[in-house]
mmCIF file of C-alpha atoms in Angstrom:
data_model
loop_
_atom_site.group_PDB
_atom_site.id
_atom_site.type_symbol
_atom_site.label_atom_id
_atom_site.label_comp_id
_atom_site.label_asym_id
_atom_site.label_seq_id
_atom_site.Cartn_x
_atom_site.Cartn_y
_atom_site.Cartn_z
ATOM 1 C CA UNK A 27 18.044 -70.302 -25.633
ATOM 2 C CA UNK A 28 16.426 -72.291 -22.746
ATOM 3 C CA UNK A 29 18.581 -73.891 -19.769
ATOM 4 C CA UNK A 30 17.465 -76.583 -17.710
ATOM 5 C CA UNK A 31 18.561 -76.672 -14.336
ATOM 6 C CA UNK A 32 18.093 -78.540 -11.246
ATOM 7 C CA UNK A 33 15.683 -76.293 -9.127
ATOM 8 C CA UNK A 34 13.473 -75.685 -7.868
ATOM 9 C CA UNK A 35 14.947 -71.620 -7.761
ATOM 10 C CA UNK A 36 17.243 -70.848 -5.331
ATOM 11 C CA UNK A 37 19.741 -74.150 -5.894
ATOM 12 C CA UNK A 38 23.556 -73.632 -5.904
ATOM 13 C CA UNK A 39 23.209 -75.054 -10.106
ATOM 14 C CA UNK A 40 20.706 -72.141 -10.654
ATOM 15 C CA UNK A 41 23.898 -69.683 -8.814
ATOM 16 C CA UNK A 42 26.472 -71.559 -10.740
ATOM 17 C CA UNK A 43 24.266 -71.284 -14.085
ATOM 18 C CA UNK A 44 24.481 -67.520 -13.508
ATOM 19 C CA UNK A 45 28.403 -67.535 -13.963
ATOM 20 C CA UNK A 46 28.273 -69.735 -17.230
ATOM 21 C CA UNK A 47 29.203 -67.114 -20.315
ATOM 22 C CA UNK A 48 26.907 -69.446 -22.467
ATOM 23 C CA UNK A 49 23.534 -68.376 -20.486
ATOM 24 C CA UNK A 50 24.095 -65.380 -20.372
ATOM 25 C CA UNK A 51 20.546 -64.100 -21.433
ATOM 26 C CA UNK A 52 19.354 -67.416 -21.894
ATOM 27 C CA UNK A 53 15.755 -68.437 -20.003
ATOM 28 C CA UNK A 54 16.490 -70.448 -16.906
ATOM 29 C CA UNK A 55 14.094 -73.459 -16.993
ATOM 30 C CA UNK A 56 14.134 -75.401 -13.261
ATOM 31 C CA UNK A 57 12.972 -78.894 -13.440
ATOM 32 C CA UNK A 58 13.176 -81.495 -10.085
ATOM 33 C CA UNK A 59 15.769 -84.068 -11.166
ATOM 34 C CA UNK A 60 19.075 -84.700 -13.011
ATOM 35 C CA UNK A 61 17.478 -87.395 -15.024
ATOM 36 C CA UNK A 62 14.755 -85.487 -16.204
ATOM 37 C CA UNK A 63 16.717 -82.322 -16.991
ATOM 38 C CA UNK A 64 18.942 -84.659 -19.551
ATOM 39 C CA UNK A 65 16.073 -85.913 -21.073
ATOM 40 C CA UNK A 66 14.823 -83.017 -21.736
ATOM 41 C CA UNK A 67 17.859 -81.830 -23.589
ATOM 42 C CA UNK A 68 18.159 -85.345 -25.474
ATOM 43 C CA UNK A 69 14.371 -84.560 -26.682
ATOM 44 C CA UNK A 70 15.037 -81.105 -27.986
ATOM 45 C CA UNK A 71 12.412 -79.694 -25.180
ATOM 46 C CA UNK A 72 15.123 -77.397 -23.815
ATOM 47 C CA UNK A 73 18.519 -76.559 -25.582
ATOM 48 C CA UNK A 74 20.987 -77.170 -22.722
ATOM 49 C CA UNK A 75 21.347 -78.604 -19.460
ATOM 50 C CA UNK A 76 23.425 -77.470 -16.624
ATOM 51 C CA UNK A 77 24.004 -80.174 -13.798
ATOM 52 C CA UNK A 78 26.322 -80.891 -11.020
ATOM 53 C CA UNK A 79 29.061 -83.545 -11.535
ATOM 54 C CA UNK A 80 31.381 -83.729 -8.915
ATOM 55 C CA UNK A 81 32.541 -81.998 -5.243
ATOM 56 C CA UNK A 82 35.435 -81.690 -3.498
ATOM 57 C CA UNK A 83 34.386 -83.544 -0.320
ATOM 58 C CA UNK A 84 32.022 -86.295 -1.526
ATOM 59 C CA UNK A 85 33.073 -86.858 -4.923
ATOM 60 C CA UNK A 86 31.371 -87.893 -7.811
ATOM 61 C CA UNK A 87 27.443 -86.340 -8.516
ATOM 62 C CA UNK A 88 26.765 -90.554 -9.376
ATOM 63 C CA UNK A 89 23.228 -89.155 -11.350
ATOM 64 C CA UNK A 90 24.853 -87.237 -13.627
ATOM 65 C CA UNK A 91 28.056 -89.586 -14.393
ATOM 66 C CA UNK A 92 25.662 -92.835 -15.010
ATOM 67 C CA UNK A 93 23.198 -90.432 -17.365
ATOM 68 C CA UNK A 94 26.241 -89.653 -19.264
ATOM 69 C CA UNK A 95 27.756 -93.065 -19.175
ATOM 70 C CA UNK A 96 24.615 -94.541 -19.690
ATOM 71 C CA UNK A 97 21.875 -92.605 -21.620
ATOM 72 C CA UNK A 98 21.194 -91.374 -25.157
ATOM 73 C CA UNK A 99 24.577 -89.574 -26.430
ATOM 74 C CA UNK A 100 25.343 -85.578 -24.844
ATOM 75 C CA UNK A 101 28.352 -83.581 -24.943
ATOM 76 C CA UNK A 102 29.790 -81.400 -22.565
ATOM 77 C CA UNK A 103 30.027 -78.251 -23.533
ATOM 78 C CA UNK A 104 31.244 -75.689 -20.903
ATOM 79 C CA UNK A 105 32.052 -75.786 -16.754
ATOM 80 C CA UNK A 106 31.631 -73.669 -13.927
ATOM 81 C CA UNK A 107 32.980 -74.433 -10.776
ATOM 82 C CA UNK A 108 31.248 -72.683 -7.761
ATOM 83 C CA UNK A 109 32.851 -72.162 -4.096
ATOM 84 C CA UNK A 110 30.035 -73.380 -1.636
ATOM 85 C CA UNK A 111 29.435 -72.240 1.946
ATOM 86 C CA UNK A 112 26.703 -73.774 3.933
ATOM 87 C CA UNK A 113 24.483 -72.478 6.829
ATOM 88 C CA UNK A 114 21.491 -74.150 9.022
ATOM 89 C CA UNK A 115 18.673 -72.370 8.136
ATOM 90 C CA UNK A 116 15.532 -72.494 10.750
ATOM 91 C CA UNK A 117 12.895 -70.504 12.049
ATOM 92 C CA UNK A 118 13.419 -72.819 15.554
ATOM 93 C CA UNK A 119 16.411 -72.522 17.976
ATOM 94 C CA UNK A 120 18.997 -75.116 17.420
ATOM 95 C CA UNK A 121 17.817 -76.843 20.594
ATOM 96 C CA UNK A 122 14.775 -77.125 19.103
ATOM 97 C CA UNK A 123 15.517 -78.510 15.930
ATOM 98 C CA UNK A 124 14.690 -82.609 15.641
ATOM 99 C CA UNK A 125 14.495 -82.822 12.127
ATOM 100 C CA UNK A 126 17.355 -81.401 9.011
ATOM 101 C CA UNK A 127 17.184 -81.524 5.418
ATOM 102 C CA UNK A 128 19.112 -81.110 2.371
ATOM 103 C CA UNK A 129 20.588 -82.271 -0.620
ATOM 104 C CA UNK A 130 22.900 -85.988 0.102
ATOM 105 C CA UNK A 131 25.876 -84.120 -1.176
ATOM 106 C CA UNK A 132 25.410 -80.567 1.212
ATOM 107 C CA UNK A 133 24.702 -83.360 4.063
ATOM 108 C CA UNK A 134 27.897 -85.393 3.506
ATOM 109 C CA UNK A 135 29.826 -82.213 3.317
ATOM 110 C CA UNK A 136 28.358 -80.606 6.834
ATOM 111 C CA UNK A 137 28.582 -84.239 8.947
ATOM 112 C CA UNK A 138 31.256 -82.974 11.199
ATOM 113 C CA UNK A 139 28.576 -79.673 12.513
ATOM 114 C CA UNK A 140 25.581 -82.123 12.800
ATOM 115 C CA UNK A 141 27.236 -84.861 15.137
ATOM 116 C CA UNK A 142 28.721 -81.797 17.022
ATOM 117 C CA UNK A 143 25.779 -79.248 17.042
ATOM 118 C CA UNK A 144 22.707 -81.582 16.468
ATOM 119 C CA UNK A 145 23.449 -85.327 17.324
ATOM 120 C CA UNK A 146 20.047 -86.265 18.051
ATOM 121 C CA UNK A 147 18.184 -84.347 14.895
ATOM 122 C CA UNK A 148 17.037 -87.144 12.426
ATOM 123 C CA UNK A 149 18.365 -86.139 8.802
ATOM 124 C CA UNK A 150 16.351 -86.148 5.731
ATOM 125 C CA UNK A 151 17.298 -86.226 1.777
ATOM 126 C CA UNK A 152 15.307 -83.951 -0.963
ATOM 127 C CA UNK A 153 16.356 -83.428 -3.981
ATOM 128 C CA UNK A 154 18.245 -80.126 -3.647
ATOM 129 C CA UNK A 155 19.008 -77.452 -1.177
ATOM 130 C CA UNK A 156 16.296 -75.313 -2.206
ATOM 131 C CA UNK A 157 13.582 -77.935 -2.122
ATOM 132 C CA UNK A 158 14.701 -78.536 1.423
ATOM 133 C CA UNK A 159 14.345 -75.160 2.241
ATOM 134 C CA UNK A 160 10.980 -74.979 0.447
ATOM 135 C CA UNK A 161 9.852 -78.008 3.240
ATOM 136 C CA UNK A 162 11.190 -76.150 5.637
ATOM 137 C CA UNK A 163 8.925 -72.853 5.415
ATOM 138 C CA UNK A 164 6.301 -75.441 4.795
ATOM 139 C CA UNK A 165 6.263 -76.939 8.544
ATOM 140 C CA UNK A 166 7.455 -80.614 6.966
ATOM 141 C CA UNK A 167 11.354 -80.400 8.318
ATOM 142 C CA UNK A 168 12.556 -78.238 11.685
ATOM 143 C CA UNK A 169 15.761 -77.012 9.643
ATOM 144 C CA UNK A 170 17.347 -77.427 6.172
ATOM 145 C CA UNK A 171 21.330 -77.397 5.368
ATOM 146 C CA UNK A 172 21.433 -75.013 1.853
ATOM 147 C CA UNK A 173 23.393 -71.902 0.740
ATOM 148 C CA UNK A 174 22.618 -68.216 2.600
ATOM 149 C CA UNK A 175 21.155 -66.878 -0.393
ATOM 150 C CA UNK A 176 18.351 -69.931 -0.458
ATOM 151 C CA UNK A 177 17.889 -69.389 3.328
ATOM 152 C CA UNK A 178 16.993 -65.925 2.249
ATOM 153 C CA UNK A 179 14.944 -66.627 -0.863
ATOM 154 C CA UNK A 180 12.684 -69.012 1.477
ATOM 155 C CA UNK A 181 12.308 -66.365 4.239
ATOM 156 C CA UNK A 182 14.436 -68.809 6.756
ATOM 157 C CA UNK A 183 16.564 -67.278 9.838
ATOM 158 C CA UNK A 184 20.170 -68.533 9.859
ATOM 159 C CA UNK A 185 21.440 -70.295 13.345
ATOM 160 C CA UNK A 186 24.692 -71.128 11.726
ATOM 161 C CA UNK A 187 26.861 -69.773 8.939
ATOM 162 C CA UNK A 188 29.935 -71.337 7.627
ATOM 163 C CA UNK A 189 28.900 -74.700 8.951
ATOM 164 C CA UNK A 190 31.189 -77.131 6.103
ATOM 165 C CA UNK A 191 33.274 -79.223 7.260
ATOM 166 C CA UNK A 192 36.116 -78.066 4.646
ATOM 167 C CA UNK A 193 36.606 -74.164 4.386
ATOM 168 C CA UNK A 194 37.595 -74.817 0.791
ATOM 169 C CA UNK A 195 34.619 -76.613 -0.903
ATOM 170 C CA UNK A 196 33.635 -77.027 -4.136
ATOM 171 C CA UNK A 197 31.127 -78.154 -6.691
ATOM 172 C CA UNK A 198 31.808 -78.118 -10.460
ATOM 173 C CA UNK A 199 29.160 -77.931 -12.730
ATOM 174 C CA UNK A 200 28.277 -79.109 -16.415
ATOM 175 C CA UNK A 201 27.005 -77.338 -19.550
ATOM 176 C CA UNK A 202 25.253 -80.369 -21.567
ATOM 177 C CA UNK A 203 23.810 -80.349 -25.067
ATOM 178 C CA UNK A 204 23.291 -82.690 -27.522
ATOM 179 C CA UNK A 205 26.056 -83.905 -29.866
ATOM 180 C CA UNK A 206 27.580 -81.220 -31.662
ATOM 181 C CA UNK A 207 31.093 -79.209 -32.691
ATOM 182 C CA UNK A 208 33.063 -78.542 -29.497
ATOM 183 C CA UNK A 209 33.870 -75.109 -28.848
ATOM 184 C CA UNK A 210 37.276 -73.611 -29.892
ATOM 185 C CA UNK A 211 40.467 -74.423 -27.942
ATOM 186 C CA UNK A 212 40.817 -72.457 -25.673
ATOM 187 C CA UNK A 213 44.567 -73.526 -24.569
ATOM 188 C CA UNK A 214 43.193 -74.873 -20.987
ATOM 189 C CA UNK A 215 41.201 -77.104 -21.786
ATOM 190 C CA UNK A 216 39.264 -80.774 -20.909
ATOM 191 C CA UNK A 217 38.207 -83.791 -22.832
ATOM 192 C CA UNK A 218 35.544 -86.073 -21.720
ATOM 193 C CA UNK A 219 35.455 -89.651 -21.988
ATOM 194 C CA UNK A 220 33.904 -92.927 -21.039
ATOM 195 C CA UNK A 221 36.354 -96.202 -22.213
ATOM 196 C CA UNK A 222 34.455 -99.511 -21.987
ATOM 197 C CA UNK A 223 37.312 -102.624 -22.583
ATOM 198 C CA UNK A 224 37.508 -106.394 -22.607
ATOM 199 C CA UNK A 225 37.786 -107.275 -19.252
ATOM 200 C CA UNK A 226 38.834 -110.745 -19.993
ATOM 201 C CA UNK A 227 41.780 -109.248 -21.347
ATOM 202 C CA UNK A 228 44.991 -108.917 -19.035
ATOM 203 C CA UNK A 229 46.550 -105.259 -19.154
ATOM 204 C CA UNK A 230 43.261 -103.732 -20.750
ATOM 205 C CA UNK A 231 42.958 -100.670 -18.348
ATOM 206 C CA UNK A 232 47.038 -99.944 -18.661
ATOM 207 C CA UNK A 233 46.740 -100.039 -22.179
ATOM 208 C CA UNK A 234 44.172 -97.356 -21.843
ATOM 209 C CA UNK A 235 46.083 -95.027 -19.438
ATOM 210 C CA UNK A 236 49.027 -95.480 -21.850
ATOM 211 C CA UNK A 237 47.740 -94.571 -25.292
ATOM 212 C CA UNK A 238 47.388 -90.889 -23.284
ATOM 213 C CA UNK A 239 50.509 -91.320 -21.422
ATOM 214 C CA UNK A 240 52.957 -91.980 -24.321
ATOM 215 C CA UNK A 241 51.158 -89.142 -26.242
ATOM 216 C CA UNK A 242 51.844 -86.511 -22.695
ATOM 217 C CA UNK A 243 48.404 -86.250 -22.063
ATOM 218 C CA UNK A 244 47.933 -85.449 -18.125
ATOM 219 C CA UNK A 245 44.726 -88.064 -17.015
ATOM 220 C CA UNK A 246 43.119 -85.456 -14.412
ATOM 221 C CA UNK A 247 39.840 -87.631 -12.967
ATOM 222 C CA UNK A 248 38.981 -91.720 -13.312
ATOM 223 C CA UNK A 249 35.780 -93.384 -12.545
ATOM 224 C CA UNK A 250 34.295 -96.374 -12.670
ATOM 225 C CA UNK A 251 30.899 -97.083 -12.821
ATOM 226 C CA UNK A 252 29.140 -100.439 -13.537
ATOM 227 C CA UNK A 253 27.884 -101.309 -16.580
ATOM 228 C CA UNK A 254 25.159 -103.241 -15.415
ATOM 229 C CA UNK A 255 25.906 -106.105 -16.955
ATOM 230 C CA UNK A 256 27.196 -108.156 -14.178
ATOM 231 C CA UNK A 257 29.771 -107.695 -11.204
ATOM 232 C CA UNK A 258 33.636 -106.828 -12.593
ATOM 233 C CA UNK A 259 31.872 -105.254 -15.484
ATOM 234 C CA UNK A 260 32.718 -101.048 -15.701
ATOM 235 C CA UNK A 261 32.544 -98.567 -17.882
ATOM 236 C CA UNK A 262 35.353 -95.832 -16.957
ATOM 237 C CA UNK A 263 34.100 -92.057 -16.981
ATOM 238 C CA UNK A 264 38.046 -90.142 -17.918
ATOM 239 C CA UNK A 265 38.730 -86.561 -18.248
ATOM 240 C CA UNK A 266 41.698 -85.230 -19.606
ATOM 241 C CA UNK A 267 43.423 -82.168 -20.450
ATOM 242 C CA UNK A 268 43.937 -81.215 -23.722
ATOM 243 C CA UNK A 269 41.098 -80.712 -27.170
ATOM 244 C CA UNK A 270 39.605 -82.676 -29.503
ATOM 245 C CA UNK A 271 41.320 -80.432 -32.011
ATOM 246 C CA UNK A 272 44.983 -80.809 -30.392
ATOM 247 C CA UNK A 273 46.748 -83.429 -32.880
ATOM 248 C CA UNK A 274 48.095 -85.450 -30.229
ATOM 249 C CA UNK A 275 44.411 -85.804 -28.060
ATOM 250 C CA UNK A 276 42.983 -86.870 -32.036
ATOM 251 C CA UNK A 277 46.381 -89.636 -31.902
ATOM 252 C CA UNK A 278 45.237 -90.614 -28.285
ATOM 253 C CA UNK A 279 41.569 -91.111 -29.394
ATOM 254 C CA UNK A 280 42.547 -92.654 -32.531
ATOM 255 C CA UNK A 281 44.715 -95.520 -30.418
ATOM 256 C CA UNK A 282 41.910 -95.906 -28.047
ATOM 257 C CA UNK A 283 39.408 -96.166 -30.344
ATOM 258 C CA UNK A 284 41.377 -99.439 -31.884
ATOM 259 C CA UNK A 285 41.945 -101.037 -28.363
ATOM 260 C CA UNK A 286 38.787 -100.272 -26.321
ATOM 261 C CA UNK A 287 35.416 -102.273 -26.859
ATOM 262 C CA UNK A 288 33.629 -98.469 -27.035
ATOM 263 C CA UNK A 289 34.895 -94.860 -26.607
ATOM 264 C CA UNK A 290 32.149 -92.358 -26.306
ATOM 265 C CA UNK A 291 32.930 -89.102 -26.704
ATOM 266 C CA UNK A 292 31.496 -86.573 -24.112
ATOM 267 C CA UNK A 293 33.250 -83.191 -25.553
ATOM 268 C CA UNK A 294 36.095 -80.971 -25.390
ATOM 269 C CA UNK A 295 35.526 -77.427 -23.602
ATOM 270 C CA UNK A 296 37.572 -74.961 -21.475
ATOM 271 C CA UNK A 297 38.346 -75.408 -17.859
ATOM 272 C CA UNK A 298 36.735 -72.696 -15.638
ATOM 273 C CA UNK A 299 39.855 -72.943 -12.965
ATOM 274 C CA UNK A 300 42.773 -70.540 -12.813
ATOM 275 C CA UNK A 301 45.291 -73.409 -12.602
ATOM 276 C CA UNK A 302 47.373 -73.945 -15.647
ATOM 277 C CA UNK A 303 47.541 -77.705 -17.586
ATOM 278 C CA UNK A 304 50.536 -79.544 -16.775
ATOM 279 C CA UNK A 305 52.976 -78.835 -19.529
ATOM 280 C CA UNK A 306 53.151 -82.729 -21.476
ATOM 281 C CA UNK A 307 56.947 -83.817 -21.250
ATOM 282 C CA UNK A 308 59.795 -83.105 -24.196
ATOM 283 C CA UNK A 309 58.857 -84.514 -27.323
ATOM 284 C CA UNK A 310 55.100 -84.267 -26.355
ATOM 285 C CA UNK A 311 54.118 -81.357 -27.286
ATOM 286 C CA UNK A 312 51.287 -80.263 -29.980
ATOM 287 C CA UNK A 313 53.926 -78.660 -32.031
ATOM 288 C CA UNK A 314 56.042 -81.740 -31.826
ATOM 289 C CA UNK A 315 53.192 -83.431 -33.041
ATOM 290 C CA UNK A 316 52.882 -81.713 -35.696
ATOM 291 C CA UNK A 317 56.594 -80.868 -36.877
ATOM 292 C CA UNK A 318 56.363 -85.271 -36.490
ATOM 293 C CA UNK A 319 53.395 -85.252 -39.225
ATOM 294 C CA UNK A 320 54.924 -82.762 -41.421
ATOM 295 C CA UNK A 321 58.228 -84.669 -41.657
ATOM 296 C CA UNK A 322 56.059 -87.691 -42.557
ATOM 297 C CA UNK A 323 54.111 -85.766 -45.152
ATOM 298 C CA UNK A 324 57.353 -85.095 -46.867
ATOM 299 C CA UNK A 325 58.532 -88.316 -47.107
ATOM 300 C CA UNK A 326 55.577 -89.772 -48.207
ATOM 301 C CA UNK A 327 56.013 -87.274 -51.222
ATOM 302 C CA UNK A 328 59.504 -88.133 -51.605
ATOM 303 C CA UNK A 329 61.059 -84.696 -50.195
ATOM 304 C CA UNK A 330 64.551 -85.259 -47.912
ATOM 305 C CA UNK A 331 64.428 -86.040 -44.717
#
């Protein structure tokens, strides 16, 4: 097995890939950009991708979402979401420091430190933490915003630990392959979705939200993102809790499926987070579901009611 990951070494991905049960023995392949690591995957040149997809503080990893969205078909197949803690790494006092790099997402979540600490420093993007670092020890940047343990893998003093503005960051990372079986449910579990409807139509988007509503199926993340076809044209990126293999997530697809202009189907896989799913309301259950079809099946072969 080969993994793709955004590197170069040293990146919180390649620390999150390290938690994902899947890899575990698997060769860890870094490669400089989201985009490329997916295409990669879709051409069979590696057998998975792992990628970032969303944060706590700034939200949605846009690269990854519009690749999915977007691109040749992938499914996700497993999650991992990694606590991050930021320091400013630098081999120059902070009074020294004009220049800071790092990933956009690691700079939106330390803004509050570098108006405070370093209002006059001129802020760069690269295209991770570790790449930062890298142009750091290379004389390009004065400092770089990344994780301890790249700090240390680049040979870079810390000024500042613990320099996020939220104690309680995270990132959550994806497992991505190309189309196949989901794994087995696990009973917390997530499926991925992106709904494209008629936007001429009035009610489109409710009728979406309620073919998983009516069926108790808790809607846990929405996202837009434009289709490209014009302004007021969007794609929605939805994940939900429940498996492909639950009978009432096959109902809700089913329905969708019938009332949506496209539904592509980005995989069912466990949710790496110790909170439980939201129990669906009474009547809404999988074995209501299928105590429902089994009562059907009998009187569609003339048994009682």
């Amino acid at each position: 097995m080969e993994f793709a990951y955004l590197g170069p070494r040293g990146t919180f991905t390649e620390a999150a890939l390290r938690r994902l049960p899947a890899a575990k023995g698997a060769a860890a392949v870094p490669l400089p950009s989201i985009p490329e690591i997916l295409d990669a995957v879709r051409r069979g040149e590696v057998d998975a991708g792992f990628v970032p997809i969303e944060n706590s503080q700034e939200g949605t990893v846009t690269l990854t979402v519009d690749e999915l969205v977007g691109g040749d078909p992938l499914v996700i197949a497993g999650e991992v979401v990694l606590p991050v803690t930021f320091v400013l790494a630098s081999a120059k006092a902070p009074a020294a420091i004009a220049t800071v790099a790092s990933h956009p997402h690691a700079i939106a979540q330390v803004r509050g430190f570098l108006r405070r600490e370093l209002p006059n420093a001129v802020v760069h993007q690269a295209l991770s933490t570790a790449q930062a670092a890298q142009r750091v020890a290379d004389g390009e940047f004065d400092a770089c915003v990344c994780a301890p343990f790249t700090a240390e893998a680049a040979g870079l003093p810390v000024q500042a630990f613990d320099i996020g503005d939220s104690s309680g960051a995270e990132t959550r990372f994806v497992h991505v392959v190309r189309p196949t079986a989901p794994p087995e449910p696990s009973g917390n579990d997530i499926t991925s979705l992106v709904v494209s409807i008629d936007h001429d139509r009035v009610g489109a988007l409710l009728a979406v939200l309620t073919e998983l509503a009516i069926r108790g199926i808790n809607l846990t993340r929405i996202e837009s993102r434009p289709t490209g076809e014009g302004l007021g044209r969007y794609a929605f990126f939805l994940d939900c809790t429940g498996h492909l293999a639950d009978p009432r997530m096959g109902e809700a697809l089913t329905g969708l499926r019938r009332i949506c202009a496209d539904v592509r189907y980005l995989g069912s896989y466990p949710r790496d987070h110790s909170d439980r799913p939201v129990p669906p309301p009474a009547g809404l259950g999988d074995t209501d579901f299928a105590d429902a079809a089994a009562w059907l099946d009998r009187l569609r072969g003339g048994g009682a009611a």
